[in-house]
Short mmCIF file of C-alpha atoms in Angstrom, two decimals:
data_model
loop_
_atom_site.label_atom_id
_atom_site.label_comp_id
_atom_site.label_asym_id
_atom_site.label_seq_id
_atom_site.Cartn_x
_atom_site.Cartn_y
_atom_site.Cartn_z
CA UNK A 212 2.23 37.76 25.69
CA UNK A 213 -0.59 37.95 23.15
CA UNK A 214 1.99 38.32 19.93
CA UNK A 215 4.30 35.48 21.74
CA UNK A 216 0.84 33.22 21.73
CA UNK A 217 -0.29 34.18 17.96
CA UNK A 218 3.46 33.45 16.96
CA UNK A 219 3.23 30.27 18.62
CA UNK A 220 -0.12 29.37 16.77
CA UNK A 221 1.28 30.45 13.43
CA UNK A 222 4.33 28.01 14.09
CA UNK A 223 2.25 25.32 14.75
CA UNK A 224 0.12 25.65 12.02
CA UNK A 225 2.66 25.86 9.51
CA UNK A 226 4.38 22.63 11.09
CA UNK A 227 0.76 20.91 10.84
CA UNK A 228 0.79 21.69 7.08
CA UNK A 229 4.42 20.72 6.03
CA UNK A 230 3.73 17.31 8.10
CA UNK A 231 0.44 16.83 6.31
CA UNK A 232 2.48 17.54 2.88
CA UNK A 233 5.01 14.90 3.91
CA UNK A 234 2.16 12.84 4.28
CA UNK A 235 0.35 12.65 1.30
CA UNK A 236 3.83 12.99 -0.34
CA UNK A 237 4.75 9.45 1.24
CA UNK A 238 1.46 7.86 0.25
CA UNK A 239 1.53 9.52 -3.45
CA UNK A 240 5.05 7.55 -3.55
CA UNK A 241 3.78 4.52 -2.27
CA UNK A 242 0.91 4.32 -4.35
CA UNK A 243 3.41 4.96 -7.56
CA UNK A 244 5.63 2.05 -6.27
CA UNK A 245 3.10 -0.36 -5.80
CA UNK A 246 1.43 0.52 -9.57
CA UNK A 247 5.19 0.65 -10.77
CA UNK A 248 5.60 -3.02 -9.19
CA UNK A 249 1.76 -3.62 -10.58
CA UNK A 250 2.86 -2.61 -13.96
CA UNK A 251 6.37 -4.61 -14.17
CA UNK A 252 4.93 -7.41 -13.24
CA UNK A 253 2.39 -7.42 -16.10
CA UNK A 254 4.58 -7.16 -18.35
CA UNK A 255 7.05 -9.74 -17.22
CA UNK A 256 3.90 -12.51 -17.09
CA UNK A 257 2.44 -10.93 -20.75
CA UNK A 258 5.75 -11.51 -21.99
CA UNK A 259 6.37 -15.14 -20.56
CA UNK A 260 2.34 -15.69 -21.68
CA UNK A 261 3.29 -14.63 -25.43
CA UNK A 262 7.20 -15.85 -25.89
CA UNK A 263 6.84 -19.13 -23.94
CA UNK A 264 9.79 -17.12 -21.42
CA UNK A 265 10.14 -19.21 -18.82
CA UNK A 266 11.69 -18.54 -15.01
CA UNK A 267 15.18 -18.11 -16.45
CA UNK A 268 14.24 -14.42 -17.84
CA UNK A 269 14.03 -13.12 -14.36
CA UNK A 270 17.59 -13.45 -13.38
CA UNK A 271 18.44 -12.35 -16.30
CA UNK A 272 16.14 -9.32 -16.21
CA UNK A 273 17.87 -9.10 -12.46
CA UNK A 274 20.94 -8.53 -13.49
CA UNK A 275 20.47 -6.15 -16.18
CA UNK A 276 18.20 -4.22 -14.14
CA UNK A 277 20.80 -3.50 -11.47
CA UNK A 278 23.95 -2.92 -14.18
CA UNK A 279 21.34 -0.60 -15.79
CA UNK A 280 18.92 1.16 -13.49
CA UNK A 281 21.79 1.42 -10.36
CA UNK A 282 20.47 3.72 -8.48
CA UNK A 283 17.22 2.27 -8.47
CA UNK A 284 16.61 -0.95 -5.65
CA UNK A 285 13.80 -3.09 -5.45
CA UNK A 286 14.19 -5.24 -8.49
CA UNK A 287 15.99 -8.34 -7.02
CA UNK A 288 15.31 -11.93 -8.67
CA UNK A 289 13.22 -12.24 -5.71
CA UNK A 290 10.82 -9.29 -5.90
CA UNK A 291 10.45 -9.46 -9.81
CA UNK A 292 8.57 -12.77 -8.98
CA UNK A 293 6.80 -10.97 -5.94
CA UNK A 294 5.20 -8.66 -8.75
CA UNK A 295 4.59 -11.48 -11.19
CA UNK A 296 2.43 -12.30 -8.04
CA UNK A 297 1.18 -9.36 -7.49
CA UNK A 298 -0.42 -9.03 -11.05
CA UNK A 299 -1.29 -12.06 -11.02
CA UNK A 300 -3.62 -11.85 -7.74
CA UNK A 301 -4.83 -8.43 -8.96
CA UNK A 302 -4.79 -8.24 -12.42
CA UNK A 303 -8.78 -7.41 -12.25
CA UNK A 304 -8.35 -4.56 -10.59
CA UNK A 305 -7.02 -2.03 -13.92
CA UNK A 306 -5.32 0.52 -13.84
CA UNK A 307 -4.15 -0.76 -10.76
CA UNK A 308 -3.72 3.04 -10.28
CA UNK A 309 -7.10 4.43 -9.86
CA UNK A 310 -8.22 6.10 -7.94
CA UNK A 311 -5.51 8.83 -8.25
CA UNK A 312 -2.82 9.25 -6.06
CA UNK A 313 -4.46 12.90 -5.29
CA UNK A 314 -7.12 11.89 -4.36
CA UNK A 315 -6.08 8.73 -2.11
CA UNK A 316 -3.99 11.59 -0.25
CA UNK A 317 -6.91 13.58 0.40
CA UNK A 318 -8.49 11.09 2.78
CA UNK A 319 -5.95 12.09 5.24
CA UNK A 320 -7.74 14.00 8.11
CA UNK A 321 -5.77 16.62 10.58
CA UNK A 322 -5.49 14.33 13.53
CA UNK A 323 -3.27 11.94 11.72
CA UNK A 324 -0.60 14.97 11.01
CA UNK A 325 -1.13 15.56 14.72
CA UNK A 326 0.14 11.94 15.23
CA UNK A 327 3.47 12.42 13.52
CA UNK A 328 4.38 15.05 15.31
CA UNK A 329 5.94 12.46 18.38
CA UNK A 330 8.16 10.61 16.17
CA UNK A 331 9.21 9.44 12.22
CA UNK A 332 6.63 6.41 10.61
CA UNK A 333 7.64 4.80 7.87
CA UNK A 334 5.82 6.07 4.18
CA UNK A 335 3.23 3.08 4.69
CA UNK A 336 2.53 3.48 8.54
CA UNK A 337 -1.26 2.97 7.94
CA UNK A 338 -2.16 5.36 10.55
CA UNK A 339 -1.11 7.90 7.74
CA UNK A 340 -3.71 6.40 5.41
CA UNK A 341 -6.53 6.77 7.98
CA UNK A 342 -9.93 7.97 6.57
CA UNK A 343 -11.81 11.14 7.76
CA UNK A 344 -14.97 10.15 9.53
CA UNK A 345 -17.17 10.37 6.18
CA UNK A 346 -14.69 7.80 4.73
CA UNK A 347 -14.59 5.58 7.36
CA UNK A 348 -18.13 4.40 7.12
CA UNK A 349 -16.73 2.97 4.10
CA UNK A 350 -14.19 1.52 5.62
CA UNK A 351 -16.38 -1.20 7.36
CA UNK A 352 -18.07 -3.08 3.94
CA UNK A 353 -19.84 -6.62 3.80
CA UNK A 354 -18.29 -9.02 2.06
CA UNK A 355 -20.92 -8.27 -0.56
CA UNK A 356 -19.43 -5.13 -1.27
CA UNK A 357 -15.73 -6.23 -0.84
CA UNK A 358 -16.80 -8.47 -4.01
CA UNK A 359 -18.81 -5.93 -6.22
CA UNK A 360 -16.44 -2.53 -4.94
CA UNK A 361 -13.67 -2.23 -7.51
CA UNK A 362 -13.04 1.25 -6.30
CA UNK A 363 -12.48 0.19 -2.18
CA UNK A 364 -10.25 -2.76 -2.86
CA UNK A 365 -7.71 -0.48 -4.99
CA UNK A 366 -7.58 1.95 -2.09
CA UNK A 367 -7.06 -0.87 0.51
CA UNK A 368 -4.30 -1.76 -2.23
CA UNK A 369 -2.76 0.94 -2.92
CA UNK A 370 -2.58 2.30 1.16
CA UNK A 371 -1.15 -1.94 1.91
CA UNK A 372 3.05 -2.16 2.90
CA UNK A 373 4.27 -4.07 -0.29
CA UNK A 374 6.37 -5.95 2.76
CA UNK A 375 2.68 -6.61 4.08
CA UNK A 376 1.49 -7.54 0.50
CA UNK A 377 3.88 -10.32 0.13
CA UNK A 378 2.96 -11.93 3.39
CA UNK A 379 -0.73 -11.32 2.72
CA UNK A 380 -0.34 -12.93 -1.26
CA UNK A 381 1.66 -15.74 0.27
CA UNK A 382 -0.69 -17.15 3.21
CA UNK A 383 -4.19 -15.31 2.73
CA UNK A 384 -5.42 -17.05 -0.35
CA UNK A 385 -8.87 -16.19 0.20
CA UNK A 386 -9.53 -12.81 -1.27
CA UNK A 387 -12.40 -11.42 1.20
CA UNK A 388 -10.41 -12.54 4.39
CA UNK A 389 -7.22 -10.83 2.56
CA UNK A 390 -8.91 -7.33 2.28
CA UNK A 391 -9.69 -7.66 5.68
CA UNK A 392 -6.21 -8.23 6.90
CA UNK A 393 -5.61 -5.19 4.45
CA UNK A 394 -7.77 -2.78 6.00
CA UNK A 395 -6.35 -3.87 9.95
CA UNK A 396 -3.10 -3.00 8.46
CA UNK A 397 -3.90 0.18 7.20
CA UNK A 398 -5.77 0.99 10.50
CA UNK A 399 -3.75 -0.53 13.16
CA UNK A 400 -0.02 0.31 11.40
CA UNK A 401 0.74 -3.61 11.59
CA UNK A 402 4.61 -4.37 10.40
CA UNK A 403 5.62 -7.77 8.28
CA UNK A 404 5.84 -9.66 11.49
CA UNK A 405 2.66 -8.17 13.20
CA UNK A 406 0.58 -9.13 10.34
CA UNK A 407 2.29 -12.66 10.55
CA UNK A 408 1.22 -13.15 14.16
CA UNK A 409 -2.37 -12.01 13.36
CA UNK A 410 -2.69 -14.45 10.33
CA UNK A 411 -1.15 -17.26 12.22
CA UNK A 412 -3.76 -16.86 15.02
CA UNK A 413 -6.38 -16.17 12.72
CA UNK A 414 -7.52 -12.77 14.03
CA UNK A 415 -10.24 -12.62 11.56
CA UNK A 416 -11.83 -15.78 12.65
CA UNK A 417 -11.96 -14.52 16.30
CA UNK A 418 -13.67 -11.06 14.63
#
C-alpha cells in the first residue's frame, strides 16, 4: 500500500511538471507571436513612412505572404493592418520583447498547473499567466505607475490574447483604462466576446 501511494505521488508529480512545461511553452509562443506581429508591423509602417507605400502594399504583401510562407497563417490583409496597429499603439514600448520570454514563464506558480489538470485552455487562457503571490502585488499599480512602468505594461502585453488585443486597440483608446482591461483578461481568462461585454458596460467605471 505504501509503494502503491509513493508511485502514485511520483505520477503526479511528474504530470504537474510536464503540464507546467506546456505552460510556459504556450506563453513563450505567445509572447514570440505577439513580438513577431510587433515586429512586422514596424516594418510595414517604416516602410510606408519612408517609400510613401500606401494601403495597396498590404494586399499585395497578403498574397505573397501566403504563396510564400504556406504553412504559416496569420498574415491575412486584415491582420497585417491589425499589426500596423499594434505598432503603432505600442511602438514606445522597445523591444516589444523584453522582458524575456523565460522569464515571463517563470511567474507561473504551481496552482495554475493544478488548474489544467480538469480540461485543455487555449495558449493565452490568462489563468496560465497568473502571478505568484510576490508578483501579484505588482499586479495592482496606480495609474501613476501604469504611466512611468515600461517593464509592467510589456508583461500585461505580452500575457494579452492578440484576439483580445484587437478588440482592446479598437474601442479602449485610452491607454490607462486599456491596461486595465489587460490585466482582467489575463486574470479572469476573458475570451473576444467576454472582453466585449465588459467594455460595452464599462466594467472599469463600475471598479
Amino acid at each position: 500500500m505504501n509503494e502503491l501511494k509513493l508511485y502514485s505521488e511520483l505520477l503526479s508529480d511528474i504530470k504537474g511538471r510536464v503540464r507546467q512545461g506546456q505552460i510556459r511553452a504556450n506563453i513563450s509562443a505567445n509572447a514570440e507571436m505577439l513580438a513577431t506581429y510587433w515586429d512586422v508591423g514596424k516594418m510595414i509602417h517604416q516602410r510606408q513612412q519612408t517609400e510613401g507605400w500606401g494601403a495597396g502594399v498590404i494586399p499585395r504583401l497578403a498574397k505573397d505572404l501566403k504563396n510564400e510562407l504556406s504553412e504559416v497563417k496569420g498574415f491575412s490583409e486584415r491582420n497585417l493592418n491589425n499589426m500596423i496597429s499594434f505598432y503603432q499603439e505600442y511602438s514606445d514600448i522597445d523591444p516589444i520583447w523584453q522582458p524575456s520570454v523565460s522569464k515571463l514563464a517563470e511567474t507561473i506558480s504551481p496552482p495554475v498547473v493544478a488548474e489544467l489538470e480538469t480540461g485543455t485552455r487555449s495558449i493565452l487562457q490568462p489563468s496560465v499567466a497568473k502571478l505568484d503571490n510576490k508578483a501579484k502585488t505588482k499586479v495592482k499599480p496606480s495609474v501613476a505607475q501604469l504611466e512611468s512602468s515600461s517593464d509592467f505594461k510589456q508583461k500585461l502585453i505580452l500575457s494579452t490574447k492578440w484576439a483580445n488585443h484587437i478588440i482592446l486597440i479598437q474601442k479602449v483608446k485610452d491607454l490607462p483604462t486599456r491596461y486595465w482591461y489587460m490585466q482582467q483578461c489575463i486574470n479572469n481568462g476573458w475570451s473576444r466576446d467576454t472582453l466585449s461585454d465588459m467594455i460595452k458596460s464599462k466594467l472599469h467605471e463600475r471598479q
